[in-house]
Amino acid sequence: MEPCNLILREEKEGIWVEHTYRGANIKLKIRPANTDKTDELLAKHTTHQHIKDPDSRQMVKVAEVNSKALFEDMADYYLEDFEGIGYAKDRPLEANRKNKLLVANLPPVNNEQSLWDFIKETANRLRTLNEDEAEEQIKNS
């Protein structure tokens, strides 16, 4: 049997990641991407309608995704927690759904990557383990 060279992360808990955004050092707890969860949310926010195809005059089933609701649920799930974000130095935001959406929607400045794009990219990267993490996972299993 060939050894595995690409090691997948088994746990679904979020992982703290430090990031600089708009010149501020923040910490985000991001869950690893999970296709089952993404599929579940996509199914939750997809409706189907039957419309008449103008060419064939047949009724066809068309899927329609509520992209706003899908984004909101995905942001709430993948951004598990955050630190270093608030309305003043002594007024940090609580990591509830409303504030997670506020953070995920915070627009970038200059040529900066959007925070939501960073969260998605990091969630996808966290699906696999680096060598040290893989060794730790092997020890614990």
C-alpha positions as MATLAB code, in Angstrom:
seq = 'MEPCNLILREEKEGIWVEHTYRGANIKLKIRPANTDKTDELLAKHTTHQHIKDPDSRQMVKVAEVNSKALFEDMADYYLEDFEGIGYAKDRPLEANRKNKLLVANLPPVNNEQSLWDFIKETANRLRTLNEDEAEEQIKNS';
ca = [
       0.000    0.000    0.000;
       1.336    3.439   -0.994;
       1.858    5.947    1.839;
      -0.469    8.949    1.910;
       1.175   12.191    0.875;
      -1.873   14.441    1.142;
      -3.203   14.332    4.679;
      -6.752   15.587    5.296;
      -7.773   17.269    8.520;
     -10.245   15.138   10.467;
     -11.538   17.641   13.021;
     -14.096   20.271   12.069;
     -13.319   22.785   14.832;
     -12.141   26.223   13.833;
      -8.463   27.147   13.837;
      -7.170   30.540   14.927;
      -5.423   32.458   12.156;
      -3.699   35.818   12.507;
      -4.334   38.298    9.709;
      -3.652   41.949    8.974;
      -6.662   43.742    7.517;
      -6.915   47.453    6.864;
      -3.629   47.794    8.784;
      -5.013   46.120   11.934;
      -3.827   42.827   13.381;
      -6.837   40.587   13.952;
      -7.428   36.932   14.744;
     -10.056   34.831   13.004;
     -11.179   31.349   14.035;
     -11.994   29.693   10.718;
     -13.483   26.240   10.282;
     -11.909   23.995    7.633;
     -13.958   23.771    4.437;
     -16.493   20.981    4.616;
     -18.225   19.923    1.406;
     -21.036   18.212    3.332;
     -21.829   21.449    5.198;
     -21.591   23.532    2.012;
     -23.901   21.100    0.191;
     -26.344   21.185    3.126;
     -26.461   25.001    3.055;
     -26.767   25.077   -0.726;
     -29.709   22.648   -0.599;
     -31.327   24.698    2.181;
     -31.247   27.857    0.065;
     -32.163   26.366   -3.313;
     -35.717   26.365   -4.589;
     -37.028   24.884   -7.806;
     -39.603   26.302  -10.148;
     -41.196   24.931  -13.257;
     -41.148   27.339  -16.154;
     -42.091   26.984  -19.775;
     -39.105   26.715  -22.103;
     -39.842   29.205  -24.920;
     -38.061   27.037  -27.517;
     -39.535   23.628  -26.749;
     -42.681   24.806  -24.947;
     -41.987   22.077  -22.407;
     -42.106   22.704  -18.677;
     -38.575   22.587  -17.279;
     -37.379   22.549  -13.684;
     -35.102   25.501  -12.867;
     -33.065   25.849   -9.683;
     -32.830   29.226   -8.012;
     -30.353   29.900   -5.197;
     -30.968   32.592   -2.594;
     -27.342   33.764   -2.694;
     -27.742   36.313    0.116;
     -29.083   33.724    2.567;
     -26.451   31.193    1.430;
     -23.649   33.704    2.030;
     -25.031   34.601    5.458;
     -25.190   30.971    6.611;
     -21.746   30.211    5.177;
     -20.184   33.261    6.859;
     -21.845   32.336   10.158;
     -20.530   28.764    9.926;
     -17.006   29.218    8.543;
     -16.142   32.289   10.650;
     -16.492   30.633   14.044;
     -15.015   33.459   16.134;
     -12.807   36.546   15.906;
     -10.722   38.859   18.089;
      -9.297   42.341   17.673;
     -12.358   43.880   16.001;
     -14.611   46.435   17.657;
     -15.974   49.967   17.739;
     -13.198   51.137   20.084;
     -10.093   49.611   21.672;
     -12.106   48.786   24.786;
     -15.335   47.789   22.931;
     -14.697   44.489   21.122;
     -17.457   42.990   19.029;
     -19.072   39.778   20.248;
     -18.812   36.980   17.665;
     -22.546   36.532   17.107;
     -24.213   36.006   13.736;
     -24.926   39.705   13.166;
     -21.318   40.705   13.845;
     -19.868   37.808   11.838;
     -21.811   39.119    8.830;
     -20.588   42.632    9.544;
     -16.984   41.395    9.603;
     -17.331   39.147    6.532;
     -18.858   42.057    4.571;
     -16.243   44.634    5.601;
     -14.974   45.979    2.270;
     -11.243   46.035    1.559;
      -9.210   49.156    0.927;
      -6.691   49.712   -1.855;
      -5.659   46.398   -3.447;
      -6.347   44.320   -0.359;
      -8.085   40.946   -0.599;
     -11.620   41.039    0.817;
     -11.982   39.495    4.253;
     -14.607   37.035    2.975;
     -12.258   35.879    0.200;
      -9.519   35.400    2.816;
     -11.901   33.364    5.003;
     -12.923   31.116    2.081;
      -9.323   30.663    0.921;
      -8.161   29.848    4.458;
     -11.052   27.419    5.033;
     -10.040   25.561    1.879;
      -6.352   25.554    2.872;
      -7.218   24.198    6.335;
      -8.744   21.029    4.821;
      -5.262   19.546    4.614;
      -2.474   19.337    7.177;
       1.134   20.435    7.000;
       3.816   17.870    7.996;
       3.869   18.778   11.706;
       0.075   18.708   11.965;
      -0.052   15.377   10.119;
       2.420   13.829   12.567;
       0.323   15.082   15.490;
      -2.873   13.662   13.944;
      -1.166   10.281   13.450;
       0.004   10.272   17.106;
      -3.506   11.059   18.357;
      -5.303    8.415   16.294;
];
